[in-house]
Coordinates of C-alpha atoms in Angstrom, one line a residue:
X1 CA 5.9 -35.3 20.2
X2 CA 7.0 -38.0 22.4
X3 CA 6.0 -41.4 21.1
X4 CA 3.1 -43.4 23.2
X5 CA 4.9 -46.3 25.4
X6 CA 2.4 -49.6 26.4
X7 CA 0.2 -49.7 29.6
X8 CA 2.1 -50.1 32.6
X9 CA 0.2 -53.2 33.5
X10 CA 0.0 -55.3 29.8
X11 CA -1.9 -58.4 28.8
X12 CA 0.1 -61.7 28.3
X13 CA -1.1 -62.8 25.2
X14 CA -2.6 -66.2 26.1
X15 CA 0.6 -68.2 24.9
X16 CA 2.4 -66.6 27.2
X17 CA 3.3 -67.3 30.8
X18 CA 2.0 -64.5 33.6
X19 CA 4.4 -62.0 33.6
X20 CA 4.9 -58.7 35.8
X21 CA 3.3 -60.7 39.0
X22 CA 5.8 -58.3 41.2
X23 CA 7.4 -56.3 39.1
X24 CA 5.5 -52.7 37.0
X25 CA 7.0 -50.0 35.2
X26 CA 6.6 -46.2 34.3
X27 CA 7.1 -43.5 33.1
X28 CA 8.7 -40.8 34.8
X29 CA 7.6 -37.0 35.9
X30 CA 10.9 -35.5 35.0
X31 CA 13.1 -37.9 32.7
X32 CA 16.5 -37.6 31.7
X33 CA 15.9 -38.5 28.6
X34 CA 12.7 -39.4 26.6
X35 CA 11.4 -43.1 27.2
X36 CA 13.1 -43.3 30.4
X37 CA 10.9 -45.6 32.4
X38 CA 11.5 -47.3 36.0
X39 CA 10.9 -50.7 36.8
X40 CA 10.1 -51.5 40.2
X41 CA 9.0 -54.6 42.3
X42 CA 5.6 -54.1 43.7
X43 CA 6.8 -54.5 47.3
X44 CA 8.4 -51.8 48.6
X45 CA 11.9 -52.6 49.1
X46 CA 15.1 -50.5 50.3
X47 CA 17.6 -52.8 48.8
X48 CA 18.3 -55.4 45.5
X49 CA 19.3 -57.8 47.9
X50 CA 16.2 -58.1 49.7
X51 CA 14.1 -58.8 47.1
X52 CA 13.5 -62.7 47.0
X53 CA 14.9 -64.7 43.9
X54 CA 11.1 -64.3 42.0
X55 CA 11.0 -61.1 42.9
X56 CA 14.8 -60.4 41.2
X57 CA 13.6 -62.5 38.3
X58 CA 10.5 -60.7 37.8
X59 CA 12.1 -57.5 37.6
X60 CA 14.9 -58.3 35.3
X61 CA 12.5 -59.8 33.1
X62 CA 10.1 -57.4 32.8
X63 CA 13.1 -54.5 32.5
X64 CA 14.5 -56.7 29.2
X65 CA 10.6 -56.9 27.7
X66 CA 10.4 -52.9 28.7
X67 CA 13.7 -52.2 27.3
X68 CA 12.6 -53.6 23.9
X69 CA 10.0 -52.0 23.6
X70 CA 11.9 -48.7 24.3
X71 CA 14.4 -49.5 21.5
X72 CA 11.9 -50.3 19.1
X73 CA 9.6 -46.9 20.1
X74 CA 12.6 -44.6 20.5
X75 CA 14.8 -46.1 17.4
X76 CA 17.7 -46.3 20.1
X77 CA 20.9 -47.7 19.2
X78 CA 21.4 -48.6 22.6
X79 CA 20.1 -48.1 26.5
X80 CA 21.8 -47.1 29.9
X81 CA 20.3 -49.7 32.9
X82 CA 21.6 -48.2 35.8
X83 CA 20.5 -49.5 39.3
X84 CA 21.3 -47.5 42.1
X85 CA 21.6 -50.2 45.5
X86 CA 21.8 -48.0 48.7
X87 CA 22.4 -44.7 49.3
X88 CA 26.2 -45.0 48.9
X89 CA 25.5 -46.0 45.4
X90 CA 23.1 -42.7 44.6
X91 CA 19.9 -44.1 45.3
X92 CA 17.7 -41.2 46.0
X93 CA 14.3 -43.2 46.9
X94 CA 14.3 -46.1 49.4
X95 CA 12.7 -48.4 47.0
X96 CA 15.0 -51.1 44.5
X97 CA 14.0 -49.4 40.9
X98 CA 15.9 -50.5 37.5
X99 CA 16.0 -46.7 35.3
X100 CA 15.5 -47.8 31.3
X101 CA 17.2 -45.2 29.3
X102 CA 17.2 -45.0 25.5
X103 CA 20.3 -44.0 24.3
X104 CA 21.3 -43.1 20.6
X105 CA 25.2 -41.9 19.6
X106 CA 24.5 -38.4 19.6
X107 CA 24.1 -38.4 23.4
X108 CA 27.7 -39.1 24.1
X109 CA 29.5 -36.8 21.7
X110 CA 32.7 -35.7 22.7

């Protein structure tokens, strides 16, 4: 059973400043390993340095409040944060996206 994750789209609680104004998260169809979620700025983007500097800040932001949540839920004892920039680099979609994998030690036996 794979654990429940939050909304993509979660309340601030009032004490808290507006977060995830350009940024949202998910959960994907086929993930590498369970939990892995993407963050993503809203606007459709083809490359990390074209976001503006809100729109950078937003989505780190948002990927370290995700990735908490992901080691808390998944009990991992650590996560891989990869970004793929431009095709060179892997990226498979033409749209900046942060992957959140949690990680635990058995996943790197050698």
């Amino acid at each position: 059973m794979t654990p429940s994750l939050p909304q993509p789209q979660p309340q601030p609680k009032p004490e808290q400043p507006t977060a995830h104004t350009t940024t949202y998260f998910f959960r994907i169809f086929d993930p590498i390993v369970p939990g892995h979620v993407l963050v993503s700025p809203r606007r459709v983007v083809e490359r990390f340095t074209q976001l503006t500097d809100a729109e950078a800040a937003d989505l780190f932001v948002t990927a370290k409040r995700v990735a908490r949540t992901l080691e808390r839920v998944y009990s991992a004892s650590g996560l891989t944060v990869p970004l793929q920039d431009g095709f060179g680099a892997g990226q498979s979609v033409p749209h900046v996206r942060i992957h959140l994998l949690p990680r635990h030690p058995a996943d790197f036996d050698h």
